[in-house]
Amino acid sequence: MDTEASPFESSEMLATFLTSTPLLSMSWSLCDRANTMPSQGFVAEQMGSVGHLAFSGVQLGSGPDPTSGRNLEPLVTATNGLFFPLEHQFDGEEGGGEEEGKEPVLVHAGFLRIFLSVKSNPNFQNRMLNMIQNSKSIVIAGHGIGGTVAGLCALWLLSYLQSISSNISVLCITFGSPLLGNESLSRAILREGWSGNFCHVVSKHDVFPRLFFAPLAPLNPQLHSLLQFWQLSMTSPPLALLAEKLLDEGKSQIFRTVLASLEGLAKAEQGKNVTCGFWPFGNYFFCSEDGAICNDNATFIVKMMHSLLLNSSPSCSIEDHLKYGYYVEKASLQVLTKTSFPPAELPESSYEAGVALALQSSGIACQDESVARPAKNCLKLARRMGRTPNLNCANLAIKLSKITPYRAEIEWYKATCDQSDAQMGYYDSFKQRGASKRDFKVNMNRYKLARFWDNVINMLDNNDLPRDFHRRAKWVNGSQFYMLLVEPLDIAEYYRTGMHRKKGHYISNGRERRYKIFERWWKERPIKEEEKKTRSTFASSTQDTCFWARVEEARERLDNVRNETDPRNQALLLSSLDDFSKYASGLVERKEVSKDVVARNSSYCMWVRDYEELKSQYVQLHP
């Protein structure tokens, strides 16, 4: 029987860290100060080796139209590479490539414009440069709209620090921030391992973090009044009383619309696709007068937002957005308070105790059953079913050991091909294979290994593995070894079956997503000194796993040159052939290819002979 899994895992650790240190209260204090200085838009402070940046919830001059709640735009179109790790949604794909049936990474267009406006400010640029130079850690915070700006700033900073290989840690804390982007953004952040860098503090009644789950077009006038009320409450409280009177009539309509939309999402079956433009990412820290609970499961977050709002009212849902100072103080005090159960109400297990305490911290433990039951079910949902990520990882390691014989059989097949009298090598032997039992078994092993590694990718996509999984040497090296051994066989099968005539060449049109992911893992690994040494013997596997696909393209271009009558096109084809010839020769000279590449009857060696013959003919025709 499996041991009980922790339902809150890393999120619980983050929540404990925030509430047991001055970080949460300090971040709110800076946000509160930034809210009173809307003309500046942000405040920045350096405290020792920690840089603090807080964005105002009142963004003057460039604030988004609240009616544009569904106005999402691709991140890649307007940012000129600022968020380059997120701009290609799928690992290894560059330039915003889009997989069939899936959306690109989208963010709220208005919030993105605010961030780009702030980033272009010379004062902001100077403060950020100074902060990066003098900090070991940077904490970015924001309230309301300022929270979305803080989120974009953190994503930009994480992208920039990754590009310069900096080890500065980044933490983003938002208070009552609306949703920023779609589910593809959430997945991209998970893919990068950045989910743990975000903590969204949400009070139990605040409607603003829940707003973009609802259709906003019918609420245009009410939303304008709502934003005006919040902004005046932060900057000019006496004037806010006038705005509140204008808002009174619209409170109920906003509240009912958001609650109804959340109810539809909360009741959707787990795993079922629901139509919602926006989706949460990172850790959500739900706070009340009685404490706080924290989780990073998006389905749990949606259900919890609904459960807490059930116990609210139109007025509370508006006013709670202005009470984060009170909730932060309460959350910090709860760390010093010991919670216990009456003897007659002791839970039956540690898991039940955790659920009961979380329910109590949410502030609805004593409410009527119609409210408490959905909240309790929601908390139980947060319990990770089956194994925790680390146990999943250990289980995968066992499965990896079980597929080792499949890999060993392919290695043996490669060795026999390389030693064959036919002098064709590994790639060409598989491409021209017959119907022997050996060939059939190798092909089946190729499918079995692909199924294992595709399952690894699916588990990563579903957040079922540790966030640093793709940086662990065991899996980086294992995936690279698999790719070096098996991708040449996939390329051989692609051209053997004529897929290049139907879909186009392999690299652009046929390469599996897993190889793009593994290639990216390998490029991002720390390079050891011994890897920089010059080889004295041929590699066991060709280091460019797409080498044979490049050979196939070069073979086609060679045929095209012979048939081309236009001198300009012929010259372009010859130039590309010359580039490939130099590239391939360099690999051979550095011994970064395996022996099958230089086998006498391999596709590459035959191409070299044909290319040399073509060049000599060309010289004779064009002396």
Coordinates of C-alpha atoms in Angstrom, one line a residue:
M1 CA 0.0 0.0 0.0
D2 CA 1.3 3.5 -0.9
T3 CA 2.0 5.9 1.9
E4 CA -0.2 8.9 2.2
A5 CA 0.8 11.7 -0.1
S6 CA 1.1 15.3 1.0
P7 CA -1.6 17.3 -0.7
F8 CA 0.3 20.6 -0.6
E9 CA 3.9 19.5 -1.0
S10 CA 6.1 22.3 -2.4
S11 CA 3.2 24.8 -2.1
E12 CA 3.0 24.2 1.6
M13 CA 6.7 24.8 2.0
L14 CA 6.4 28.1 0.1
A15 CA 3.4 29.2 2.2
T16 CA 5.3 28.4 5.5
F17 CA 8.3 30.3 4.2
L18 CA 6.3 33.4 3.3
T19 CA 4.3 33.6 6.6
S20 CA 7.2 32.8 8.9
T21 CA 9.5 35.5 7.5
P22 CA 8.9 39.3 7.0
L23 CA 8.8 38.7 3.2
L24 CA 5.0 38.7 2.8
S25 CA 4.4 41.7 5.0
M26 CA 7.3 43.6 3.4
S27 CA 6.0 42.9 -0.1
W28 CA 2.6 44.2 0.8
S29 CA 4.0 47.3 2.5
L30 CA 5.8 48.2 -0.7
C31 CA 2.7 47.5 -2.8
D32 CA 0.7 49.7 -0.4
R33 CA 3.2 52.5 -0.8
A34 CA 3.3 52.0 -4.6
N35 CA -0.6 52.4 -4.7
T36 CA -0.2 55.9 -3.2
M37 CA 2.3 56.9 -6.0
P38 CA 0.4 56.1 -9.2
S39 CA 2.4 58.6 -11.3
Q40 CA 5.6 56.7 -10.7
G41 CA 4.0 53.2 -11.3
F42 CA 6.5 51.3 -9.1
V43 CA 8.8 51.6 -6.1
A44 CA 12.2 49.8 -5.8
E45 CA 14.4 49.2 -2.7
Q46 CA 17.6 47.4 -2.2
M47 CA 17.9 45.6 1.2
G48 CA 21.3 44.0 1.5
S49 CA 21.6 41.4 -1.2
V50 CA 17.8 41.3 -1.9
G51 CA 16.2 43.7 -4.4
H52 CA 12.5 44.6 -3.9
L53 CA 10.3 45.9 -6.7
A54 CA 6.6 46.7 -6.3
F55 CA 4.1 47.8 -8.9
S56 CA 1.1 50.1 -8.2
G57 CA -2.4 48.8 -8.5
V58 CA -3.2 52.2 -10.1
Q59 CA -1.5 52.3 -13.5
L60 CA -2.3 55.8 -14.9
G61 CA -2.3 56.6 -18.6
S62 CA -1.9 53.1 -19.9
G63 CA -4.4 51.1 -18.0
P64 CA -6.3 48.4 -19.9
D65 CA -9.9 48.7 -20.8
P66 CA -11.6 46.3 -18.3
T67 CA -14.1 45.3 -21.1
S68 CA -11.1 43.7 -22.9
G69 CA -11.1 40.7 -20.6
R70 CA -11.1 38.3 -23.6
N71 CA -8.5 40.4 -25.4
L72 CA -5.7 37.8 -25.5
E73 CA -2.9 38.1 -27.9
P74 CA 0.1 35.8 -28.7
L75 CA 3.1 36.6 -26.6
V76 CA 5.4 36.3 -29.5
T77 CA 3.8 39.0 -31.6
A78 CA 4.5 42.1 -29.6
T79 CA 7.5 41.4 -27.4
N80 CA 10.5 41.0 -29.7
G81 CA 11.9 38.0 -27.9
L82 CA 11.6 39.4 -24.4
F83 CA 10.0 36.1 -23.2
F84 CA 11.8 33.8 -25.6
P85 CA 11.6 30.6 -23.5
L86 CA 7.8 31.0 -23.4
E87 CA 7.2 32.2 -26.9
H88 CA 7.7 28.7 -28.4
Q89 CA 4.9 26.9 -26.7
F90 CA 6.2 23.4 -27.3
D91 CA 9.7 22.3 -26.2
G92 CA 12.3 22.6 -28.9
E93 CA 10.1 24.5 -31.3
E94 CA 11.1 28.0 -32.1
G95 CA 9.3 30.9 -33.5
G96 CA 6.0 30.3 -31.9
G97 CA 5.4 27.0 -33.6
E98 CA 1.9 25.6 -32.9
E99 CA 0.9 22.0 -32.4
E100 CA -2.3 20.9 -33.9
G101 CA -5.3 21.5 -31.7
K102 CA -3.4 23.6 -29.2
E103 CA -3.3 27.4 -28.7
P104 CA -0.1 29.4 -28.7
V105 CA 0.9 31.2 -25.5
L106 CA -1.5 34.1 -25.1
V107 CA -1.6 37.0 -22.6
H108 CA -3.9 39.8 -21.8
A109 CA -3.1 42.5 -24.4
G110 CA -3.8 45.4 -22.1
F111 CA -1.7 44.2 -19.3
L112 CA 1.1 43.4 -21.7
R113 CA 1.0 47.0 -23.0
I114 CA 1.3 48.3 -19.5
F115 CA 4.4 46.2 -18.8
L116 CA 6.0 47.2 -22.1
S117 CA 5.4 50.9 -21.3
V118 CA 6.9 50.5 -17.8
K119 CA 9.9 48.6 -19.2
S120 CA 10.6 51.3 -21.7
N121 CA 10.9 53.9 -18.9
P122 CA 14.6 54.8 -18.5
N123 CA 14.1 55.1 -14.7
F124 CA 12.8 51.5 -14.5
Q125 CA 15.7 50.3 -16.8
N126 CA 18.3 51.9 -14.5
R127 CA 16.8 50.6 -11.3
M128 CA 16.5 47.1 -12.8
L129 CA 20.1 47.1 -14.0
N130 CA 21.4 48.3 -10.6
M131 CA 19.2 45.6 -8.9
I132 CA 20.6 42.8 -11.1
Q133 CA 24.1 43.9 -10.4
N134 CA 23.7 44.1 -6.6
S135 CA 21.3 41.3 -5.7
K136 CA 21.4 37.6 -5.0
S137 CA 17.6 37.5 -4.9
I138 CA 14.9 39.7 -6.4
V139 CA 11.3 39.9 -5.1
I140 CA 8.7 41.4 -7.4
A141 CA 5.3 42.3 -6.0
G142 CA 2.1 44.0 -7.1
H143 CA -1.5 44.6 -6.1
G144 CA -4.4 44.2 -8.5
I145 CA -3.4 45.3 -12.0
G146 CA 0.0 45.9 -10.5
G147 CA 0.1 42.2 -9.8
T148 CA -0.2 41.3 -13.5
V149 CA 2.6 43.8 -14.3
A150 CA 4.7 42.1 -11.6
G151 CA 4.0 38.7 -13.2
L152 CA 5.1 39.9 -16.6
C153 CA 8.1 41.6 -15.1
A154 CA 9.1 38.3 -13.3
L155 CA 8.6 36.3 -16.5
W156 CA 10.8 38.7 -18.4
L157 CA 13.4 38.7 -15.7
L158 CA 13.5 34.9 -15.5
S159 CA 13.9 34.8 -19.3
Y160 CA 16.7 37.3 -19.3
L161 CA 18.6 35.7 -16.4
Q162 CA 18.3 32.3 -18.1
S163 CA 19.9 33.8 -21.2
I164 CA 22.9 35.0 -19.3
S165 CA 23.1 31.9 -17.1
S166 CA 22.6 33.9 -13.9
N167 CA 21.8 32.2 -10.6
I168 CA 19.9 35.2 -9.1
S169 CA 16.7 33.8 -7.6
V170 CA 13.4 35.5 -8.5
L171 CA 10.1 35.4 -6.5
C172 CA 6.9 37.1 -7.6
I173 CA 4.2 37.8 -5.0
T174 CA 0.9 39.3 -6.2
F175 CA -2.1 40.5 -4.1
G176 CA -5.6 40.2 -5.7
S177 CA -4.2 40.0 -9.2
P178 CA -6.5 39.1 -12.1
L179 CA -5.6 36.2 -14.4
L180 CA -2.9 37.0 -17.0
G181 CA -3.0 34.4 -19.8
N182 CA -4.3 31.1 -21.2
E183 CA -3.6 27.5 -20.3
S184 CA -0.7 27.4 -22.8
L185 CA 1.0 30.1 -20.8
S186 CA 0.5 28.0 -17.6
R187 CA 1.9 24.9 -19.3
A188 CA 4.9 26.9 -20.7
I189 CA 5.7 28.2 -17.2
L190 CA 5.5 24.7 -15.8
R191 CA 7.7 23.5 -18.6
E192 CA 10.4 26.0 -17.7
G193 CA 10.1 25.0 -14.0
W194 CA 9.1 28.6 -13.0
S195 CA 5.7 27.8 -11.3
G196 CA 7.4 27.8 -7.9
N197 CA 8.6 31.4 -8.6
F198 CA 5.0 32.8 -8.3
C199 CA 2.8 33.1 -5.3
H200 CA -0.6 34.7 -5.9
V201 CA -2.2 35.9 -2.6
V202 CA -6.0 35.8 -3.0
S203 CA -8.5 36.8 -0.2
K204 CA -11.5 34.6 0.2
H205 CA -14.0 37.0 -1.2
D206 CA -12.0 39.3 -3.6
V207 CA -13.8 39.2 -7.1
F208 CA -10.8 40.7 -9.0
P209 CA -8.7 37.4 -9.2
R210 CA -11.9 35.7 -10.4
L211 CA -13.1 38.3 -12.8
F212 CA -11.7 36.9 -16.1
F213 CA -13.4 33.6 -15.7
A214 CA -16.6 35.4 -16.7
P215 CA -17.7 37.0 -19.9
L216 CA -17.1 40.7 -19.4
A217 CA -18.6 42.4 -22.5
P218 CA -22.1 42.7 -20.9
L219 CA -20.6 44.4 -17.8
N220 CA -18.8 47.3 -19.4
P221 CA -20.2 50.2 -17.4
Q222 CA -20.1 48.3 -14.1
L223 CA -16.5 47.4 -14.6
H224 CA -15.5 50.9 -15.4
S225 CA -17.1 52.1 -12.1
L226 CA -15.5 49.2 -10.2
L227 CA -12.0 50.1 -11.3
Q228 CA -12.6 53.7 -10.6
F229 CA -13.8 52.9 -7.1
W230 CA -10.7 50.7 -6.4
Q231 CA -8.3 53.3 -7.8
L232 CA -9.9 56.2 -5.9
S233 CA -9.9 54.1 -2.7
M234 CA -6.1 53.7 -3.0
T235 CA -5.3 57.3 -3.9
S236 CA -8.2 59.5 -2.7
P237 CA -10.5 57.7 -0.1
P238 CA -13.0 60.6 0.2
L239 CA -13.6 60.6 -3.5
A240 CA -14.1 56.8 -3.4
L241 CA -17.4 57.3 -1.5
L242 CA -18.8 59.0 -4.5
A243 CA -17.7 56.3 -6.8
E244 CA -19.1 53.7 -4.5
K245 CA -22.6 55.1 -4.9
L246 CA -22.3 54.8 -8.7
L247 CA -21.2 51.2 -8.3
D248 CA -23.9 50.1 -5.9
E249 CA -26.3 49.0 -8.7
G250 CA -23.7 47.0 -10.5
K251 CA -22.2 45.1 -7.6
S252 CA -24.8 42.4 -7.7
Q253 CA -24.6 41.9 -11.4
I254 CA -20.8 41.5 -11.4
F255 CA -21.0 39.2 -8.4
R256 CA -23.7 36.9 -9.9
T257 CA -22.0 36.7 -13.3
V258 CA -18.6 35.8 -11.9
L259 CA -20.1 33.2 -9.5
A260 CA -22.2 31.6 -12.2
S261 CA -19.1 31.3 -14.5
L262 CA -17.0 29.8 -11.7
E263 CA -19.8 27.3 -10.9
G264 CA -19.7 26.0 -14.4
L265 CA -16.0 25.6 -14.4
A266 CA -16.0 24.1 -10.9
K267 CA -18.6 21.5 -11.8
A268 CA -16.8 20.4 -15.0
E269 CA -15.4 16.9 -14.8
Q270 CA -11.8 16.6 -14.0
G271 CA -9.7 16.2 -17.1
K272 CA -12.5 17.4 -19.3
N273 CA -11.7 20.4 -21.6
V274 CA -13.6 23.5 -20.6
T275 CA -13.9 26.7 -22.7
C276 CA -12.1 29.4 -20.7
G277 CA -9.7 31.9 -22.2
F278 CA -7.8 32.4 -19.0
W279 CA -6.1 29.9 -16.7
P280 CA -4.2 30.2 -13.4
F281 CA -0.5 29.4 -13.0
G282 CA 1.9 29.3 -10.0
N283 CA 0.9 28.9 -6.4
Y284 CA -2.3 30.4 -5.0
F285 CA -2.3 31.5 -1.4
F286 CA -5.9 31.7 -0.2
C287 CA -6.2 33.8 3.0
S288 CA -8.9 34.5 5.5
E289 CA -9.2 35.8 9.1
D290 CA -8.4 32.2 10.3
G291 CA -5.3 31.5 8.3
A292 CA -4.3 30.5 4.8
I293 CA -4.0 27.5 2.4
C294 CA -1.7 27.2 -0.6
N295 CA -1.7 25.0 -3.7
D296 CA -0.5 25.0 -7.2
N297 CA -3.0 22.7 -8.8
A298 CA -5.0 24.7 -11.4
T299 CA -8.2 22.6 -11.0
F300 CA -8.1 22.9 -7.3
I301 CA -7.5 26.7 -7.6
V302 CA -10.6 27.1 -9.7
K303 CA -12.8 25.0 -7.4
M304 CA -11.5 26.8 -4.3
M305 CA -12.2 30.2 -5.8
H306 CA -15.8 29.1 -6.4
S307 CA -16.2 27.5 -2.9
L308 CA -15.0 30.6 -1.1
L309 CA -17.1 33.0 -3.2
L310 CA -20.2 30.9 -2.4
N311 CA -20.0 32.3 1.2
S312 CA -19.5 35.9 0.0
S313 CA -21.8 38.8 -1.0
P314 CA -21.6 41.5 -3.7
S315 CA -20.3 44.1 -1.2
C316 CA -17.7 41.8 0.4
S317 CA -16.5 40.7 -3.0
I318 CA -15.7 44.3 -3.9
E319 CA -14.4 45.5 -0.5
D320 CA -12.1 42.5 0.0
H321 CA -9.8 43.7 -2.7
L322 CA -8.8 46.6 -0.4
K323 CA -8.2 44.4 2.7
Y324 CA -4.9 42.6 1.9
G325 CA -3.0 44.4 4.6
Y326 CA -5.4 43.0 7.1
Y327 CA -5.2 39.4 5.7
V328 CA -1.4 39.5 5.5
E329 CA -1.2 40.5 9.1
K330 CA -3.6 37.7 10.1
A331 CA -1.7 35.1 8.0
S332 CA 1.6 36.0 9.7
L333 CA 0.0 35.8 13.2
Q334 CA -1.4 32.4 12.5
V335 CA 2.1 31.0 12.3
L336 CA 2.4 31.7 16.0
T337 CA -0.9 30.1 16.9
K338 CA -1.2 26.5 17.7
T339 CA -4.4 24.8 16.3
S340 CA -5.9 21.7 17.9
F341 CA -9.0 19.6 17.8
P342 CA -11.4 18.7 20.6
P343 CA -11.0 15.1 21.7
A344 CA -14.4 14.1 20.3
E345 CA -13.5 15.6 16.8
L346 CA -10.1 14.0 16.3
P347 CA -9.7 13.1 12.6
E348 CA -9.1 9.4 11.8
S349 CA -5.9 10.0 9.9
S350 CA -3.2 12.6 9.3
Y351 CA -4.7 13.2 5.8
E352 CA -8.1 13.9 7.3
A353 CA -6.5 16.2 9.9
G354 CA -4.7 18.1 7.1
V355 CA -8.0 18.6 5.2
A356 CA -9.8 19.7 8.4
L357 CA -7.1 22.2 9.2
A358 CA -7.0 23.5 5.7
L359 CA -10.8 23.9 5.7
Q360 CA -10.5 25.8 9.0
S361 CA -7.8 28.1 7.6
S362 CA -10.1 28.9 4.6
G363 CA -12.5 30.5 7.0
I364 CA -15.5 28.4 6.2
A365 CA -15.1 25.4 8.6
C366 CA -18.1 26.5 10.7
Q367 CA -20.4 27.4 7.8
D368 CA -23.5 25.4 6.8
E369 CA -23.0 22.0 5.2
S370 CA -24.0 23.3 1.7
V371 CA -20.9 25.5 1.7
A372 CA -18.5 23.4 3.8
R373 CA -19.1 20.2 1.7
P374 CA -17.9 21.6 -1.7
A375 CA -14.9 23.2 0.0
K376 CA -14.0 19.9 1.7
N377 CA -14.3 18.0 -1.5
C378 CA -12.2 20.7 -3.2
L379 CA -9.5 20.2 -0.6
K380 CA -9.6 16.5 -1.0
L381 CA -9.2 17.0 -4.7
A382 CA -5.9 18.8 -4.0
R383 CA -4.5 15.6 -2.6
R384 CA -2.2 14.2 -5.2
M385 CA -3.8 10.9 -6.3
G386 CA -1.3 8.0 -6.4
R387 CA 2.3 8.9 -6.0
T388 CA 3.9 12.2 -5.4
P389 CA 6.3 13.7 -8.1
N390 CA 9.4 12.3 -6.4
L391 CA 7.9 8.8 -6.1
N392 CA 6.7 9.0 -9.7
C393 CA 10.3 9.8 -10.6
A394 CA 11.6 6.8 -8.7
N395 CA 9.0 4.6 -10.4
L396 CA 10.1 5.9 -13.8
A397 CA 13.7 5.0 -12.9
I398 CA 12.5 1.4 -12.3
K399 CA 10.7 1.4 -15.6
L400 CA 13.8 2.7 -17.3
S401 CA 15.8 -0.2 -16.0
K402 CA 13.2 -2.6 -17.5
I403 CA 13.5 -1.2 -21.0
T404 CA 17.3 -1.5 -20.9
P405 CA 17.2 -4.8 -22.8
Y406 CA 15.3 -3.1 -25.7
R407 CA 18.1 -0.6 -26.0
A408 CA 20.8 -3.2 -25.6
E409 CA 19.3 -5.2 -28.5
I410 CA 19.4 -2.1 -30.7
E411 CA 23.0 -1.5 -29.7
W412 CA 23.8 -5.1 -30.7
Y413 CA 22.1 -4.5 -34.0
K414 CA 24.1 -1.4 -34.6
A415 CA 27.3 -3.2 -33.9
T416 CA 26.5 -6.0 -36.3
C417 CA 25.5 -3.6 -39.1
D418 CA 28.8 -1.6 -38.6
Q419 CA 30.8 -4.9 -38.9
S420 CA 28.9 -6.3 -41.8
D421 CA 30.7 -7.1 -45.1
A422 CA 28.1 -5.0 -46.9
Q423 CA 29.7 -1.9 -45.6
M424 CA 26.4 0.0 -45.4
G425 CA 26.4 0.9 -41.8
Y426 CA 23.6 1.2 -39.2
Y427 CA 21.4 3.8 -40.9
D428 CA 21.3 2.3 -44.4
S429 CA 21.0 -1.3 -43.1
F430 CA 17.8 -0.4 -41.3
K431 CA 16.5 1.8 -44.1
Q432 CA 16.9 -1.1 -46.6
R433 CA 16.0 -3.9 -44.2
G434 CA 14.1 -7.0 -45.2
A435 CA 11.5 -9.0 -43.4
S436 CA 13.9 -10.9 -41.1
K437 CA 13.0 -11.7 -37.5
R438 CA 15.9 -9.6 -36.3
D439 CA 14.8 -6.5 -38.3
F440 CA 11.3 -6.9 -37.0
K441 CA 12.4 -7.1 -33.4
V442 CA 14.6 -4.0 -33.7
N443 CA 11.7 -2.0 -35.1
M444 CA 9.4 -3.1 -32.3
N445 CA 12.0 -2.1 -29.7
R446 CA 12.1 1.3 -31.4
Y447 CA 8.3 1.6 -30.8
K448 CA 8.6 0.5 -27.2
L449 CA 11.3 3.0 -26.4
A450 CA 9.3 5.8 -28.0
R451 CA 6.3 4.9 -25.9
F452 CA 8.3 5.1 -22.7
W453 CA 9.9 8.5 -23.5
D454 CA 6.5 9.9 -24.7
N455 CA 5.1 8.9 -21.4
V456 CA 7.9 10.8 -19.6
I457 CA 6.9 13.9 -21.6
N458 CA 3.2 13.5 -20.8
M459 CA 4.0 13.2 -17.1
L460 CA 6.1 16.4 -17.3
D461 CA 3.2 18.2 -19.1
N462 CA 0.8 17.1 -16.4
N463 CA 3.1 18.3 -13.6
D464 CA 3.5 14.7 -12.3
L465 CA 7.3 14.9 -12.0
P466 CA 9.6 17.1 -10.0
R467 CA 10.1 20.6 -11.4
D468 CA 13.8 20.1 -11.9
F469 CA 13.4 16.7 -13.6
H470 CA 14.6 18.0 -16.9
R471 CA 17.8 19.2 -15.3
R472 CA 18.7 15.9 -13.5
A473 CA 21.8 14.3 -15.0
K474 CA 20.3 10.8 -15.0
W475 CA 17.4 11.9 -17.3
V476 CA 19.3 14.4 -19.4
N477 CA 22.0 11.8 -20.2
G478 CA 19.4 9.0 -20.6
S479 CA 17.3 10.9 -23.0
Q480 CA 20.4 12.0 -25.0
F481 CA 21.7 8.4 -25.2
Y482 CA 18.2 7.3 -26.4
M483 CA 18.1 10.1 -29.0
L484 CA 21.6 9.3 -30.4
L485 CA 20.8 5.6 -30.7
V486 CA 17.2 5.7 -32.0
E487 CA 16.6 8.9 -33.9
P488 CA 18.7 7.7 -36.9
L489 CA 16.3 4.7 -37.1
D490 CA 13.3 7.1 -37.1
I491 CA 14.8 9.1 -39.9
A492 CA 15.5 5.9 -41.8
E493 CA 11.9 4.8 -41.4
Y494 CA 10.6 8.2 -42.5
Y495 CA 12.5 8.1 -45.8
R496 CA 12.0 4.4 -46.3
T497 CA 8.2 4.8 -46.2
G498 CA 8.3 7.9 -48.4
M499 CA 6.9 10.3 -45.8
H500 CA 9.1 13.1 -47.1
R501 CA 7.2 13.1 -50.3
K502 CA 3.9 13.5 -48.4
K503 CA 4.8 15.8 -45.6
G504 CA 8.2 17.3 -46.6
H505 CA 11.7 16.6 -45.2
Y506 CA 12.1 15.2 -41.7
I507 CA 13.7 18.0 -39.8
S508 CA 11.0 20.6 -40.6
N509 CA 8.0 18.3 -40.9
G510 CA 8.6 14.9 -39.4
R511 CA 10.7 15.2 -36.3
E512 CA 8.9 14.0 -33.1
R513 CA 8.4 16.5 -30.2
R514 CA 10.3 14.3 -27.8
Y515 CA 13.6 14.8 -29.7
K516 CA 13.1 18.6 -29.7
I517 CA 12.6 18.5 -26.0
F518 CA 15.6 16.2 -25.3
E519 CA 17.9 18.3 -27.6
R520 CA 16.9 21.4 -25.5
W521 CA 17.7 19.6 -22.2
W522 CA 21.1 18.6 -23.6
K523 CA 22.0 22.1 -24.7
E524 CA 21.0 23.6 -21.4
R525 CA 23.1 21.1 -19.3
P526 CA 26.3 22.2 -17.6
I527 CA 29.2 21.2 -19.9
K528 CA 32.1 19.3 -18.2
E529 CA 35.7 19.9 -19.0
E530 CA 36.2 16.4 -20.4
E531 CA 33.5 17.1 -23.0
K532 CA 35.7 19.8 -24.5
K533 CA 38.6 17.5 -25.3
T534 CA 39.4 16.5 -28.9
R535 CA 38.3 13.0 -29.8
S536 CA 40.9 10.5 -30.8
T537 CA 38.5 7.8 -32.1
F538 CA 35.1 7.9 -33.8
A539 CA 32.1 8.4 -31.6
S540 CA 29.9 5.5 -30.7
S541 CA 27.0 7.4 -32.1
T542 CA 26.9 10.4 -34.5
Q543 CA 26.6 13.5 -32.3
D544 CA 24.2 15.3 -34.7
T545 CA 21.2 13.1 -34.4
C546 CA 19.7 14.7 -37.5
F547 CA 22.8 14.1 -39.6
W548 CA 21.1 11.4 -41.8
A549 CA 18.2 13.7 -42.5
R550 CA 20.6 16.4 -43.7
V551 CA 22.2 13.7 -45.9
E552 CA 18.8 12.9 -47.4
E553 CA 18.1 16.6 -48.1
A554 CA 21.6 16.9 -49.7
R555 CA 20.9 13.9 -51.9
E556 CA 17.7 15.5 -53.2
R557 CA 19.5 18.8 -53.9
L558 CA 22.1 16.9 -55.8
D559 CA 19.4 15.5 -58.1
N560 CA 17.9 19.0 -58.4
V561 CA 21.2 20.5 -59.5
R562 CA 21.4 18.0 -62.4
N563 CA 17.9 18.9 -63.5
E564 CA 18.0 22.6 -63.0
T565 CA 18.3 24.8 -66.1
D566 CA 18.3 28.2 -64.5
P567 CA 21.9 29.2 -63.7
R568 CA 21.0 31.3 -60.7
N569 CA 19.0 28.5 -59.0
Q570 CA 21.8 26.1 -59.9
A571 CA 24.3 28.3 -58.2
L572 CA 22.2 28.5 -55.0
L573 CA 21.8 24.7 -54.9
L574 CA 25.6 24.3 -55.4
S575 CA 26.2 26.8 -52.6
S576 CA 24.0 24.9 -50.2
L577 CA 25.6 21.6 -51.2
D578 CA 29.0 23.1 -50.5
D579 CA 27.9 24.3 -47.1
F580 CA 26.7 20.8 -46.2
S581 CA 29.9 19.3 -47.5
K582 CA 32.0 21.5 -45.3
Y583 CA 29.8 20.8 -42.3
A584 CA 29.9 17.1 -42.7
S585 CA 33.6 17.0 -43.4
G586 CA 34.1 19.0 -40.1
L587 CA 32.1 16.4 -38.2
V588 CA 34.2 13.5 -39.7
E589 CA 37.5 15.3 -39.0
R590 CA 36.6 15.9 -35.4
K591 CA 35.4 12.3 -35.2
E592 CA 32.0 13.4 -34.0
V593 CA 30.4 10.7 -36.2
S594 CA 30.2 6.9 -35.7
K595 CA 31.8 4.4 -38.1
D596 CA 28.6 3.8 -40.0
V597 CA 28.9 7.3 -41.5
V598 CA 32.2 6.5 -43.2
A599 CA 31.3 3.0 -44.3
R600 CA 32.2 2.5 -48.0
N601 CA 28.5 2.0 -49.1
S602 CA 26.8 4.4 -46.7
S603 CA 24.5 7.0 -48.1
Y604 CA 26.9 9.7 -47.0
C605 CA 30.0 8.2 -48.7
M606 CA 27.9 7.6 -51.9
W607 CA 26.8 11.2 -51.7
V608 CA 30.4 12.4 -51.4
R609 CA 31.4 10.5 -54.5
D610 CA 28.5 11.8 -56.5
Y611 CA 29.1 15.3 -55.3
E612 CA 32.8 15.2 -56.3
E613 CA 31.8 13.9 -59.7
L614 CA 29.2 16.7 -60.1
K615 CA 31.8 19.3 -59.2
S616 CA 34.3 18.0 -61.7
Q617 CA 31.7 18.0 -64.4
Y618 CA 30.7 21.5 -63.5
V619 CA 34.3 22.7 -63.7
Q620 CA 34.6 21.2 -67.1
L621 CA 31.4 22.9 -68.3
H622 CA 32.3 26.2 -66.6
P623 CA 36.1 26.6 -66.9

